Structure formats: C-alpha cells, structure tokens
DNA sequence: TTAGTGATTTAGGTATATCTAAATAAATAT
DNA sequence: ATATTTATTTAGATATACCTAAATCACTAA
C-alpha cells in the first residue's frame, strides 16, 4: 500500500486542483506558485510522486495525475472540507479563518475519525466556500454553476460558491454583504470595464469589479 | 520566540510526564522506551532540546525540564486531553481508541482553535482517563487520588482516573465493568498476592490483581 | 534554423529525525 | 580497587523536504 507524507499530500492536492482548473498538464512553475516553494523543490517532489505512481511525470513536459493519485487527492480534499465545516459550524470560525487550520487537520490519519466527523456534521455536501465534499469513495457531486459576470442582465440565481478562497477576498465579500445562499439578480453590466451591479436578497445593491464577479459562482 | 517541531513536542511531553512520575532526573533509556525510539536518537534530541533551553541536559546524568519547558509540555498535554474529550464526547470514540488520533491532533498549531474547542466542550476539567486538563495558563488542578491497592478494607471511594491508559488495560476495565465515576468499596485484600475484591456501585463485585488495582485511581 | 529566453532540472547544501555500530562513561560486583 | 556490565554518547548512514546556483532543455522570434 502506498503511503504519502504530509508534504506529498499537499503537493498532490495542489496538482489535482490545478489540473481540474486547467484540464491540461500542470507545470512545475504553477505548482511552485501554488505551494509557495521553489521550482527546484517541485522537481524533486515530482520525481518522488512519479515513483509512487500517483502522477505521470515526463521531465520538462509537466505532470498528469493518475487515477490512483486522484483517489488520494480527493481523500485529502474530503478531509480538508469536512474540517472546514466543523470549524465554521461548530467552532464559530469565520469562513476566511479556516484555511490554515484545515490545511493541518486534513493530514490526521484515521479513517474512523473522518467517518465519525462526517456523521457528526450531518453528512454535509458542501464546505463553507460552497465547494463539494467528496464522499468516502471519492465521488463528487458538483452543481452546475456560473460566475456572476457570465449571467445576463436581469438574470437571477443564488450564490453557491466562491472561486477564490483567500482571506482577503472572503473578508471583502463579508464587507459588501455577499454570502453563500444569497439570492441575486444582475441589474447592470458596465460595457467599459465589465463591472457589475447586483441586487442581493431583493434588498441591497452591490457594485463589483469584473474580477470580483468572476470569483463568485451562482446557480441559476 | 522558541518554536518546537512535532517530534520535539512529543519528546518534551514524554520528559515532563516521566519527571512528574519519578521526581528525579529522567534517563535516556526511559525516554527511549516511552518514545519507542533508540537511545541514540534520544541523545540527539536531548542536545537539541537543551539548546532550546526547554530542558537542562548534563551528558550521562539525565535531564530536568525547565520552567519554559513545562509551559510547552503543558500546552501540548492540554491540547491532547481536549481532543480526547472531543473524540469521546462528540465522536463516540471509546476511551481506548483516542490515544493515536489525539497524539496527532495535539500538534495542530492554532491558539484560537484550542480556545474554541475548550469552549465548545464546556471547559472540561478532566479527560476521558480522568487526567486533569491544564488551563490556558498551564495551571493544573489535580485531585488527590489513591490507587485502589492503597485503600483499606471497607474503604470506599469513586474511581476518578487510570494510571495506565493503554488500550489493553482500558479494554480490560470495560470488560470487568470498571469505569470513571464508579463508586467502589474494598471488600477484601488477599495477603498472599495483594489481589483485591471490590464492590462496584453496590451491585457488582470485581476481583483484580494488585497490578490492576495499582493502576486504578480513586478519590476517597 | 538557429540564437536567445524562459522553464525546468541537476548539483550540492542545510535541517530534521531516525537508525546501527562503535566508543566511552558510569555503575556494579567481585 | 579493579573488572565487568550497563547506560549513554558519538560516528556515520538514510530518508524527507526544503534551498541557491548552475546547467540544460524547449519554445519562440528573427
Ligand atoms: Mn495540508
Ligand atoms: Mn473550502
Ligand atoms: Mn503527539
Ligand atoms: Mn488521556
């Protein structure tokens, strides 16, 4: 049976998520940026992950995650997101405060711990950022969702997730009053810079840049 | 500010607990046995802990923990015991199943996490094995307690802790029906081998060896 | 089609945490 | 008081996970 270290789990999760985002092979530099380590360290790690056959690694041509690798990555992601739910729902963490702690908790090794946590939380399907929680077999049920900037004028929907989970972005959303579950309607799209005005819960209007809008995901 | 690695935290906790048990300096071999590492590895670690001034280390003469070291050890112990309470109270772990998992969870770095966990658990004062949980300043309020074999015939009391927290011992206690909180009365002490018969909750009698009795702590 | 640039890997180094085997200090027994 | 035993440390290795600097590969632009 393959065993992964904490560092290997972190890299593999990053590789999985980068490959989901981009579809094609993931580059050393992308991983380096995501992991905040130097490209040289990434090359080292890719060799090791290749040997463990959780990625397919061709020098100079980026990596692809294997089926086996996906299973490991999804297991880590499941743990991360369950712990995020725990921190928010049970320990009253804000959604911008969970990243660091969940990034440690996700490495605790215990199958029963995760099963029990899942049960204790009521088998949540989504984490505090709207991201789907894989089940124990690695199945992810993802909802169809669109960034706000791709919604037509007068189109309506419900905020279901954020693409960027950085503390800075999340705190900004808190400040302007955008949150998961909010019902929105697109009131105006400025041709010039793509900025957008939305109505939240039929009460409040929010102006946002195209950049912000692109990071808020809505179910129509 | 001193930073300790996971391994250093584990060693320091072991050293603290061994020195509490024995009072005098702790030997390399004792630590080696407790940590399940070789004496050579312990020597290495002692040098490092000495440099960080959490222990006082004189080669060949064992170690003493410093005041600074005690603070760190008690912080780790606090975290371990709070997580043990969480696992038992919230996730329905048995008291013999928590050791391994809590031994990982105790290393998660987040002051707020522990404060919130403490609050969430209702500020418990004792862990599932009856051991006191230090407060956030490292103060431990320990109850006076005696091993059953030191109680006189017809003496009564309440089981408040176990000295040995190994899964084997705890499962044995489950089997014979001894548990934290049980009210007991010493019915007989066999002169020959020190074995003891007790009455539990005025209902059930249990025979136990002196060895077992010595590991069950009672408040009189 | 080749020179140059940027991406990537390799080489060599540090720090942590372990090990085995050898050396040495301390404790014990004769 | 010395020899033997036991405890402990040191020496030298391995494995992980990083780093910087140098080398090398791949792609692109002339
Ligand atoms: Mn992580
Ligand atoms: Mn999340
Ligand atoms: Mn531990
Ligand atoms: Mn305990």
Short mmCIF file of C-alpha atoms (C1' of nucleotides) and ligand atoms in Angstrom, two decimals:
data_model
loop_
_atom_site.label_atom_id
_atom_site.label_comp_id
_atom_site.label_asym_id
_atom_site.label_seq_id
_atom_site.Cartn_x
_atom_site.Cartn_y
_atom_site.Cartn_z
CA UNK A 1 0.00 0.00 0.00
CA UNK A 2 1.23 3.46 -0.91
CA UNK A 3 1.84 5.85 1.96
CA UNK A 4 2.05 9.59 1.41
CA UNK A 5 3.77 12.09 3.67
CA UNK A 6 2.11 15.37 4.63
CA UNK A 7 4.14 17.22 2.03
CA UNK A 8 3.25 14.70 -0.64
CA UNK A 9 -0.44 15.01 0.22
CA UNK A 10 -0.22 18.78 -0.07
CA UNK A 11 1.50 18.63 -3.45
CA UNK A 12 -0.90 16.04 -4.78
CA UNK A 13 -3.90 18.08 -3.73
CA UNK A 14 -2.43 21.13 -5.46
CA UNK A 15 -1.72 19.15 -8.62
CA UNK A 16 -5.24 17.75 -8.65
CA UNK A 17 -6.79 21.16 -8.21
CA UNK A 18 -4.58 22.79 -10.83
CA UNK A 19 -5.38 20.06 -13.31
CA UNK A 20 -9.12 20.38 -12.64
CA UNK A 21 -8.87 24.10 -13.31
CA UNK A 22 -6.79 23.90 -16.44
CA UNK A 23 -7.51 20.44 -17.90
CA UNK A 24 -4.06 20.01 -19.50
CA UNK A 25 -0.80 19.03 -17.85
CA UNK A 26 0.30 21.01 -14.83
CA UNK A 27 3.61 22.86 -14.97
CA UNK A 28 6.37 22.92 -12.39
CA UNK A 29 6.08 26.68 -12.08
CA UNK A 30 2.32 26.52 -11.48
CA UNK A 31 2.85 24.05 -8.69
CA UNK A 32 5.69 26.13 -7.31
CA UNK A 33 3.44 29.19 -7.19
CA UNK A 34 0.56 27.29 -5.59
CA UNK A 35 2.76 25.59 -3.00
CA UNK A 36 4.97 28.59 -2.29
CA UNK A 37 8.10 26.50 -2.76
CA UNK A 38 10.85 26.89 -5.36
CA UNK A 39 10.65 25.14 -8.74
CA UNK A 40 13.71 23.07 -7.80
CA UNK A 41 11.84 21.66 -4.80
CA UNK A 42 8.88 20.88 -7.02
CA UNK A 43 11.04 18.90 -9.46
CA UNK A 44 12.30 16.86 -6.54
CA UNK A 45 8.82 16.15 -5.33
CA UNK A 46 7.52 15.29 -8.81
CA UNK A 47 10.17 12.62 -9.13
CA UNK A 48 9.03 11.10 -5.84
CA UNK A 49 5.33 11.29 -6.69
CA UNK A 50 6.10 9.76 -10.07
CA UNK A 51 7.86 6.86 -8.41
CA UNK A 52 4.83 6.31 -6.23
CA UNK A 53 2.72 6.36 -9.40
CA UNK A 54 0.24 8.93 -8.19
CA UNK A 55 1.28 11.18 -11.07
CA UNK A 56 2.64 10.59 -14.55
CA UNK A 57 5.78 12.63 -14.87
CA UNK A 58 7.66 13.31 -18.08
CA UNK A 59 10.58 15.63 -17.44
CA UNK A 60 10.10 19.08 -18.96
CA UNK A 61 6.53 18.32 -20.00
CA UNK A 62 4.52 18.80 -16.86
CA UNK A 63 2.52 16.22 -14.96
CA UNK A 64 -0.80 14.42 -15.12
CA UNK A 65 -2.43 12.92 -12.09
CA UNK A 66 -3.21 9.18 -12.25
CA UNK A 67 -6.45 7.52 -11.15
CA UNK A 68 -4.68 6.32 -8.02
CA UNK A 69 -3.45 9.87 -7.44
CA UNK A 70 -6.96 11.27 -7.79
CA UNK A 71 -8.19 8.93 -5.09
CA UNK A 72 -5.54 10.23 -2.69
CA UNK A 73 -6.14 13.85 -3.63
CA UNK A 74 -9.87 13.51 -3.18
CA UNK A 75 -9.41 11.88 0.17
CA UNK A 76 -7.34 14.83 1.35
CA UNK A 77 -9.83 17.30 -0.09
CA UNK A 78 -12.67 15.48 1.64
CA UNK A 79 -10.87 15.75 4.95
CA UNK A 80 -9.98 19.39 4.41
CA UNK A 81 -13.55 20.37 3.63
CA UNK A 82 -15.11 18.36 6.44
CA UNK A 83 -12.78 20.05 8.90
CA UNK A 84 -13.68 23.43 7.39
CA UNK A 85 -17.34 22.69 8.03
CA UNK A 86 -16.51 21.66 11.59
CA UNK A 87 -14.57 24.85 12.25
CA UNK A 88 -17.33 27.08 10.90
CA UNK A 89 -20.40 25.21 12.09
CA UNK A 90 -19.19 24.01 15.47
CA UNK A 91 -16.36 26.32 16.49
CA UNK A 92 -17.74 29.56 15.03
CA UNK A 93 -14.76 30.25 12.80
CA UNK A 94 -15.36 32.75 10.02
CA UNK A 95 -15.07 31.34 6.51
CA UNK A 96 -11.87 33.31 5.96
CA UNK A 97 -10.21 31.83 9.05
CA UNK A 98 -10.37 28.12 8.30
CA UNK A 99 -7.75 27.62 5.58
CA UNK A 100 -4.58 27.35 7.64
CA UNK A 101 -6.03 25.13 10.35
CA UNK A 102 -7.87 22.82 7.95
CA UNK A 103 -4.65 22.53 5.97
CA UNK A 104 -3.09 20.90 9.03
CA UNK A 105 -6.09 18.92 10.21
CA UNK A 106 -6.51 17.29 6.79
CA UNK A 107 -3.36 15.24 7.39
CA UNK A 108 -4.51 13.47 10.53
CA UNK A 109 -4.62 9.79 9.66
CA UNK A 110 -7.70 7.98 10.85
CA UNK A 111 -10.45 6.58 8.71
CA UNK A 112 -12.84 6.30 11.60
CA UNK A 113 -12.17 9.88 12.63
CA UNK A 114 -13.34 11.16 9.26
CA UNK A 115 -16.34 8.87 9.12
CA UNK A 116 -17.43 9.97 12.56
CA UNK A 117 -16.78 13.62 11.84
CA UNK A 118 -18.84 13.36 8.66
CA UNK A 119 -21.67 11.76 10.59
CA UNK A 120 -21.37 14.29 13.42
CA UNK A 121 -21.67 17.16 10.94
CA UNK A 122 -24.74 15.58 9.36
CA UNK A 123 -23.04 14.44 6.14
CA UNK A 124 -22.60 17.92 4.67
CA UNK A 125 -22.40 18.08 0.89
CA UNK A 126 -20.61 21.42 0.63
CA UNK A 127 -17.93 23.24 2.58
CA UNK A 128 -18.17 26.85 3.83
CA UNK A 129 -16.92 28.14 0.47
CA UNK A 130 -19.51 26.17 -1.47
CA UNK A 131 -17.08 23.53 -2.65
CA UNK A 132 -18.44 19.99 -2.84
CA UNK A 133 -17.28 17.42 -0.29
CA UNK A 134 -16.29 14.12 -1.93
CA UNK A 135 -17.90 11.07 -0.33
CA UNK A 136 -15.78 8.32 1.16
CA UNK A 137 -15.43 6.65 -2.24
CA UNK A 138 -14.18 9.86 -3.81
CA UNK A 139 -17.37 10.70 -5.67
CA UNK A 140 -18.01 14.40 -6.01
CA UNK A 141 -21.42 15.70 -6.88
CA UNK A 142 -20.78 19.17 -8.25
CA UNK A 143 -23.57 21.59 -9.04
CA UNK A 144 -23.62 23.45 -12.34
CA UNK A 145 -22.60 26.97 -11.58
CA UNK A 146 -21.63 30.18 -13.34
CA UNK A 147 -19.51 33.16 -12.40
CA UNK A 148 -21.68 36.24 -11.94
CA UNK A 149 -20.06 38.04 -14.88
CA UNK A 150 -21.43 35.38 -17.23
CA UNK A 151 -25.02 35.93 -16.18
CA UNK A 152 -27.25 38.03 -18.43
CA UNK A 153 -28.77 41.29 -17.35
CA UNK A 154 -31.86 40.68 -15.21
CA UNK A 155 -30.76 37.10 -14.76
CA UNK A 156 -31.25 35.72 -11.27
CA UNK A 157 -29.66 33.00 -9.20
CA UNK A 158 -28.24 32.02 -5.88
CA UNK A 159 -24.64 32.36 -4.74
CA UNK A 160 -23.39 28.83 -4.17
CA UNK A 161 -19.63 29.13 -4.07
CA UNK A 162 -16.54 31.28 -4.40
CA UNK A 163 -13.70 30.52 -6.76
CA UNK A 164 -11.10 32.36 -4.70
CA UNK A 165 -11.00 31.33 -1.03
CA UNK A 166 -8.30 33.76 0.08
CA UNK A 167 -8.98 35.54 3.35
CA UNK A 168 -8.73 38.91 1.62
CA UNK A 169 -11.43 38.07 -0.91
CA UNK A 170 -13.72 36.46 1.65
CA UNK A 171 -13.47 39.41 4.00
CA UNK A 172 -14.27 41.70 1.11
CA UNK A 173 -17.41 39.67 0.40
CA UNK A 174 -18.36 39.88 4.07
CA UNK A 175 -17.94 43.63 3.94
CA UNK A 176 -20.13 44.17 0.90
CA UNK A 177 -22.68 41.63 2.10
CA UNK A 178 -22.28 38.77 -0.36
CA UNK A 179 -22.59 35.31 1.12
CA UNK A 180 -23.27 31.71 0.16
CA UNK A 181 -27.00 31.23 -0.21
CA UNK A 182 -27.81 34.82 -1.14
CA UNK A 183 -30.34 35.28 -3.95
CA UNK A 184 -29.11 37.72 -6.53
CA UNK A 185 -30.26 39.50 -9.64
CA UNK A 186 -27.93 41.15 -12.16
CA UNK A 187 -29.05 44.76 -12.53
CA UNK A 188 -26.37 46.23 -14.71
CA UNK A 189 -23.21 45.28 -16.57
CA UNK A 190 -20.91 48.15 -17.45
CA UNK A 191 -19.66 47.71 -21.01
CA UNK A 192 -16.44 49.65 -20.41
CA UNK A 193 -14.78 47.61 -17.69
CA UNK A 194 -17.14 44.70 -17.15
CA UNK A 195 -18.08 45.81 -13.66
CA UNK A 196 -21.46 44.68 -12.46
CA UNK A 197 -24.28 45.78 -10.19
CA UNK A 198 -26.33 43.11 -8.49
CA UNK A 199 -29.32 43.08 -6.18
CA UNK A 200 -28.93 40.85 -3.14
CA UNK A 201 -31.99 39.28 -1.47
CA UNK A 202 -34.19 41.94 -3.10
CA UNK A 203 -32.85 44.42 -0.60
CA UNK A 204 -29.36 45.62 -1.22
CA UNK A 205 -27.38 46.50 -4.31
CA UNK A 206 -23.70 45.76 -4.68
CA UNK A 207 -21.30 47.14 -7.27
CA UNK A 208 -18.38 44.91 -8.07
CA UNK A 209 -15.49 44.75 -10.50
CA UNK A 210 -15.48 42.10 -13.22
CA UNK A 211 -12.66 40.47 -11.32
CA UNK A 212 -14.74 40.09 -8.20
CA UNK A 213 -17.76 38.94 -10.17
CA UNK A 214 -15.71 36.25 -11.89
CA UNK A 215 -14.91 34.76 -8.50
CA UNK A 216 -18.47 34.45 -7.27
CA UNK A 217 -20.30 31.38 -8.52
CA UNK A 218 -24.03 31.29 -8.93
CA UNK A 219 -26.56 28.55 -9.52
CA UNK A 220 -29.23 29.72 -11.96
CA UNK B 1 10.26 33.02 20.40
CA UNK B 2 11.06 29.31 20.62
CA UNK B 3 9.41 27.06 18.08
CA UNK B 4 9.16 23.32 18.63
CA UNK B 5 8.72 20.69 15.95
CA UNK B 6 6.19 17.89 16.33
CA UNK B 7 8.92 15.48 17.38
CA UNK B 8 10.26 17.95 19.92
CA UNK B 9 6.77 18.43 21.35
CA UNK B 10 6.36 14.68 21.70
CA UNK B 11 9.70 14.26 23.44
CA UNK B 12 9.09 17.18 25.76
CA UNK B 13 5.69 15.84 26.74
CA UNK B 14 7.25 12.45 27.48
CA UNK B 15 10.03 14.04 29.54
CA UNK B 16 7.54 16.10 31.51
CA UNK B 17 5.37 13.09 32.26
CA UNK B 18 8.30 10.88 33.20
CA UNK B 19 9.64 13.56 35.53
CA UNK B 20 6.24 14.02 37.16
CA UNK B 21 6.07 10.28 37.79
CA UNK B 22 9.58 9.85 39.10
CA UNK B 23 10.54 13.25 40.51
CA UNK B 24 14.27 12.87 39.80
CA UNK B 25 16.11 13.29 36.51
CA UNK B 26 14.82 11.36 33.55
CA UNK B 27 17.15 8.89 31.85
CA UNK B 28 17.84 8.47 28.18
CA UNK B 29 16.65 4.88 28.29
CA UNK B 30 13.37 5.82 29.96
CA UNK B 31 12.68 8.33 27.23
CA UNK B 32 13.72 5.84 24.60
CA UNK B 33 11.25 3.29 25.98
CA UNK B 34 8.44 5.84 26.22
CA UNK B 35 9.02 7.23 22.73
CA UNK B 36 9.77 3.90 21.07
CA UNK B 37 12.93 5.30 19.54
CA UNK B 38 16.52 4.19 20.07
CA UNK B 39 18.67 5.71 22.85
CA UNK B 40 20.98 7.18 20.20
CA UNK B 41 18.04 9.15 18.76
CA UNK B 42 17.15 10.35 22.23
CA UNK B 43 20.67 11.67 22.86
CA UNK B 44 20.43 13.66 19.65
CA UNK B 45 17.11 15.11 20.62
CA UNK B 46 18.24 15.95 24.14
CA UNK B 47 21.08 18.02 22.74
CA UNK B 48 18.58 19.97 20.62
CA UNK B 49 16.09 20.45 23.45
CA UNK B 50 18.95 21.56 25.67
CA UNK B 51 19.99 24.18 23.14
CA UNK B 52 16.42 25.46 23.07
CA UNK B 53 16.56 25.59 26.86
CA UNK B 54 13.39 23.66 27.46
CA UNK B 55 15.43 21.06 29.34
CA UNK B 56 18.61 21.10 31.36
CA UNK B 57 20.88 18.47 29.95
CA UNK B 58 24.07 17.16 31.54
CA UNK B 59 25.54 14.36 29.47
CA UNK B 60 25.29 10.97 31.16
CA UNK B 61 23.22 12.33 34.04
CA UNK B 62 19.74 12.55 32.63
CA UNK B 63 17.61 15.61 32.10
CA UNK B 64 15.44 18.02 34.04
CA UNK B 65 12.70 20.02 32.41
CA UNK B 66 12.93 23.81 32.77
CA UNK B 67 10.06 26.16 33.65
CA UNK B 68 9.90 27.19 29.99
CA UNK B 69 9.83 23.52 29.02
CA UNK B 70 6.98 22.83 31.42
CA UNK B 71 4.92 25.52 29.78
CA UNK B 72 5.36 23.91 26.38
CA UNK B 73 4.71 20.41 27.70
CA UNK B 74 1.55 21.52 29.49
CA UNK B 75 0.31 23.25 26.38
CA UNK B 76 0.69 20.03 24.40
CA UNK B 77 -0.93 18.00 27.17
CA UNK B 78 -3.83 20.45 27.29
CA UNK B 79 -4.37 20.03 23.57
CA UNK B 80 -4.08 16.26 23.71
CA UNK B 81 -6.64 15.97 26.50
CA UNK B 82 -9.11 18.40 24.99
CA UNK B 83 -9.01 16.45 21.74
CA UNK B 84 -9.51 13.22 23.71
CA UNK B 85 -12.64 14.70 25.25
CA UNK B 86 -13.83 15.77 21.83
CA UNK B 87 -13.30 12.31 20.36
CA UNK B 88 -15.13 10.59 23.19
CA UNK B 89 -17.90 13.08 23.88
CA UNK B 90 -18.66 14.22 20.38
CA UNK B 91 -17.46 11.49 18.04
CA UNK B 92 -18.34 8.49 20.23
CA UNK B 93 -14.82 7.09 20.38
CA UNK B 94 -14.19 4.58 23.13
CA UNK B 95 -11.66 5.68 25.74
CA UNK B 96 -9.19 3.11 24.46
CA UNK B 97 -9.37 4.44 20.88
CA UNK B 98 -8.33 8.05 21.36
CA UNK B 99 -4.60 7.85 22.01
CA UNK B 100 -3.22 7.64 18.48
CA UNK B 101 -5.51 10.25 16.98
CA UNK B 102 -5.12 12.73 19.85
CA UNK B 103 -1.37 12.26 19.57
CA UNK B 104 -1.59 13.75 16.08
CA UNK B 105 -4.25 16.35 16.74
CA UNK B 106 -2.29 17.79 19.67
CA UNK B 107 0.25 19.23 17.22
CA UNK B 108 -2.13 21.39 15.22
CA UNK B 109 -0.99 24.96 15.75
CA UNK B 110 -3.77 27.41 16.46
CA UNK B 111 -4.43 29.18 19.71
CA UNK B 112 -7.95 30.10 18.72
CA UNK B 113 -8.71 26.52 17.72
CA UNK B 114 -7.93 25.29 21.21
CA UNK B 115 -9.78 28.13 22.93
CA UNK B 116 -12.85 27.45 20.82
CA UNK B 117 -12.62 23.71 21.26
CA UNK B 118 -12.38 24.18 25.03
CA UNK B 119 -15.42 26.40 25.00
CA UNK B 120 -17.31 24.04 22.68
CA UNK B 121 -16.67 21.15 25.04
CA UNK B 122 -17.88 23.18 28.02
CA UNK B 123 -14.45 23.77 29.57
CA UNK B 124 -13.92 20.19 30.72
CA UNK B 125 -11.60 19.75 33.69
CA UNK B 126 -10.68 16.10 33.07
CA UNK B 127 -10.06 13.92 30.06
CA UNK B 128 -11.68 10.51 29.41
CA UNK B 129 -9.00 8.80 31.50
CA UNK B 130 -9.55 11.12 34.45
CA UNK B 131 -6.41 13.15 33.83
CA UNK B 132 -6.69 16.87 34.56
CA UNK B 133 -6.74 19.31 31.66
CA UNK B 134 -4.37 22.26 32.21
CA UNK B 135 -5.96 25.66 31.65
CA UNK B 136 -4.62 28.02 29.03
CA UNK B 137 -2.04 29.38 31.50
CA UNK B 138 -0.77 25.89 32.24
CA UNK B 139 -2.39 25.58 35.65
CA UNK B 140 -3.42 22.07 36.55
CA UNK B 141 -5.88 21.41 39.29
CA UNK B 142 -5.26 17.81 40.25
CA UNK B 143 -7.47 15.92 42.66
CA UNK B 144 -5.95 13.93 45.49
CA UNK B 145 -6.26 10.32 44.49
CA UNK B 146 -5.11 6.89 45.59
CA UNK B 147 -4.56 3.61 43.80
CA UNK B 148 -7.13 1.04 44.88
CA UNK B 149 -4.49 -1.20 46.46
CA UNK B 150 -3.70 1.54 48.98
CA UNK B 151 -7.25 1.76 50.24
CA UNK B 152 -8.12 0.00 53.49
CA UNK B 153 -10.58 -2.83 53.73
CA UNK B 154 -14.14 -1.48 53.74
CA UNK B 155 -12.84 1.83 52.47
CA UNK B 156 -14.99 3.48 49.82
CA UNK B 157 -14.41 5.95 47.06
CA UNK B 158 -15.03 6.82 43.47
CA UNK B 159 -12.90 5.86 40.50
CA UNK B 160 -11.55 9.10 39.07
CA UNK B 161 -8.69 8.09 36.81
CA UNK B 162 -6.46 5.35 35.44
CA UNK B 163 -2.71 5.38 35.69
CA UNK B 164 -2.21 3.22 32.61
CA UNK B 165 -4.04 4.43 29.50
CA UNK B 166 -3.04 1.59 27.20
CA UNK B 167 -5.81 0.18 25.05
CA UNK B 168 -5.26 -3.28 26.54
CA UNK B 169 -5.77 -2.07 30.10
CA UNK B 170 -8.75 0.12 29.24
CA UNK B 171 -10.49 -2.69 27.38
CA UNK B 172 -9.90 -4.95 30.34
CA UNK B 173 -11.57 -2.40 32.60
CA UNK B 174 -14.50 -2.20 30.20
CA UNK B 175 -14.81 -5.96 30.30
CA UNK B 176 -14.88 -6.24 34.07
CA UNK B 177 -17.10 -3.18 34.41
CA UNK B 178 -14.82 -0.62 35.98
CA UNK B 179 -15.25 2.93 34.74
CA UNK B 180 -14.53 6.53 35.69
CA UNK B 181 -17.17 7.71 38.11
CA UNK B 182 -17.97 4.28 39.57
CA UNK B 183 -18.41 4.15 43.35
CA UNK B 184 -16.42 1.38 44.89
CA UNK B 185 -15.87 -0.31 48.20
CA UNK B 186 -12.90 -2.53 49.01
CA UNK B 187 -14.27 -5.88 50.20
CA UNK B 188 -11.15 -7.99 50.53
CA UNK B 189 -7.40 -7.79 50.16
CA UNK B 190 -5.60 -11.09 49.74
CA UNK B 191 -2.48 -11.09 51.87
CA UNK B 192 -0.64 -13.59 49.67
CA UNK B 193 -0.52 -11.74 46.33
CA UNK B 194 -2.14 -8.42 47.07
CA UNK B 195 -5.13 -9.12 44.84
CA UNK B 196 -8.29 -7.28 45.75
CA UNK B 197 -12.03 -7.67 45.62
CA UNK B 198 -14.13 -4.56 45.24
CA UNK B 199 -17.83 -3.81 45.09
CA UNK B 200 -18.85 -1.52 42.26
CA UNK B 201 -21.92 0.71 42.56
CA UNK B 202 -23.24 -1.54 45.34
CA UNK B 203 -24.11 -4.09 42.69
CA UNK B 204 -21.22 -5.98 41.27
CA UNK B 205 -18.03 -7.42 42.69
CA UNK B 206 -14.77 -7.46 40.81
CA UNK B 207 -11.64 -9.41 41.60
CA UNK B 208 -8.43 -7.85 40.41
CA UNK B 209 -4.70 -8.40 40.72
CA UNK B 210 -2.61 -5.97 42.71
CA UNK B 211 -1.16 -4.82 39.43
CA UNK B 212 -4.54 -3.85 38.08
CA UNK B 213 -5.57 -2.25 41.37
CA UNK B 214 -2.43 -0.12 41.37
CA UNK B 215 -3.48 1.39 38.06
CA UNK B 216 -6.95 2.45 39.11
CA UNK B 217 -7.08 5.74 40.99
CA UNK B 218 -9.77 6.53 43.48
CA UNK B 219 -10.91 9.68 45.25
CA UNK B 220 -11.83 8.91 48.84
"C1'" DT C 1 17.12 27.29 -38.42
"C1'" DT C 2 19.40 28.98 -35.01
"C1'" DA C 3 20.10 32.27 -31.00
"C1'" DG C 4 18.14 33.63 -27.07
"C1'" DT C 5 14.95 33.36 -23.31
"C1'" DG C 6 12.36 31.27 -20.01
"C1'" DA C 7 11.18 27.00 -17.80
"C1'" DT C 8 12.94 23.15 -15.71
"C1'" DT C 9 16.18 20.04 -13.84
"C1'" DT C 10 20.51 18.86 -11.56
"C1'" DA C 11 24.14 19.54 -8.23
"C1'" DG C 12 25.28 20.42 -3.94
"C1'" DG C 13 23.94 22.06 0.66
"C1'" DT C 14 21.10 22.62 5.20
"C1'" DA C 15 17.95 20.99 8.69
"C1'" DT C 16 15.12 17.40 10.86
"C1'" DA C 17 14.54 12.77 12.57
"C1'" DT C 18 15.57 8.45 12.62
"C1'" DC C 19 18.81 4.16 12.56
"C1'" DT C 20 23.13 0.72 13.54
"C1'" DA C 21 27.60 0.01 15.22
"C1'" DA C 22 31.40 1.59 17.78
"C1'" DA C 23 33.30 4.16 21.53
"C1'" DT C 24 33.13 5.72 26.09
"C1'" DA C 25 31.42 6.88 30.67
"C1'" DA C 26 29.13 5.35 34.90
"C1'" DA C 27 27.55 1.94 37.98
"C1'" DT C 28 28.05 -2.54 39.98
"C1'" DA C 29 30.12 -6.65 41.62
"C1'" DT C 30 33.84 -9.20 42.95
"C1'" DA D 1 40.27 -1.23 43.54
"C1'" DT D 2 39.59 -3.21 39.54
"C1'" DA D 3 36.94 -5.66 36.17
"C1'" DT D 4 32.68 -6.28 34.14
"C1'" DT D 5 28.29 -4.80 32.81
"C1'" DT D 6 25.09 -1.38 31.53
"C1'" DA D 7 23.90 3.18 30.03
"C1'" DT D 8 24.88 6.68 27.13
"C1'" DT D 9 27.01 9.18 23.54
"C1'" DT D 10 29.37 9.61 19.10
"C1'" DA D 11 30.14 8.46 14.30
"C1'" DG D 12 28.41 7.65 10.18
"C1'" DA D 13 24.11 6.49 7.24
"C1'" DT D 14 19.49 7.04 5.31
"C1'" DA D 15 15.22 9.49 4.23
"C1'" DT D 16 12.40 13.72 3.89
"C1'" DA D 17 11.88 18.43 2.47
"C1'" DC D 18 13.47 22.34 1.56
"C1'" DC D 19 17.04 25.93 -0.52
"C1'" DT D 20 20.53 28.51 -4.12
"C1'" DA D 21 23.30 28.38 -8.08
"C1'" DA D 22 24.49 26.22 -12.23
"C1'" DA D 23 23.35 23.50 -16.13
"C1'" DT D 24 20.21 22.08 -19.56
"C1'" DC D 25 16.08 21.67 -22.28
"C1'" DA D 26 12.17 23.54 -25.12
"C1'" DC D 27 9.97 27.04 -27.39
"C1'" DT D 28 9.88 31.24 -29.97
"C1'" DA D 29 11.19 35.01 -32.72
"C1'" DA D 30 14.08 36.70 -36.05
MN1 LIG E 1 -2.25 20.47 4.14
MN1 LIG E 2 -13.06 25.38 1.28
MN1 LIG E 3 1.98 13.70 19.53
MN1 LIG E 4 -5.87 10.82 28.44
#
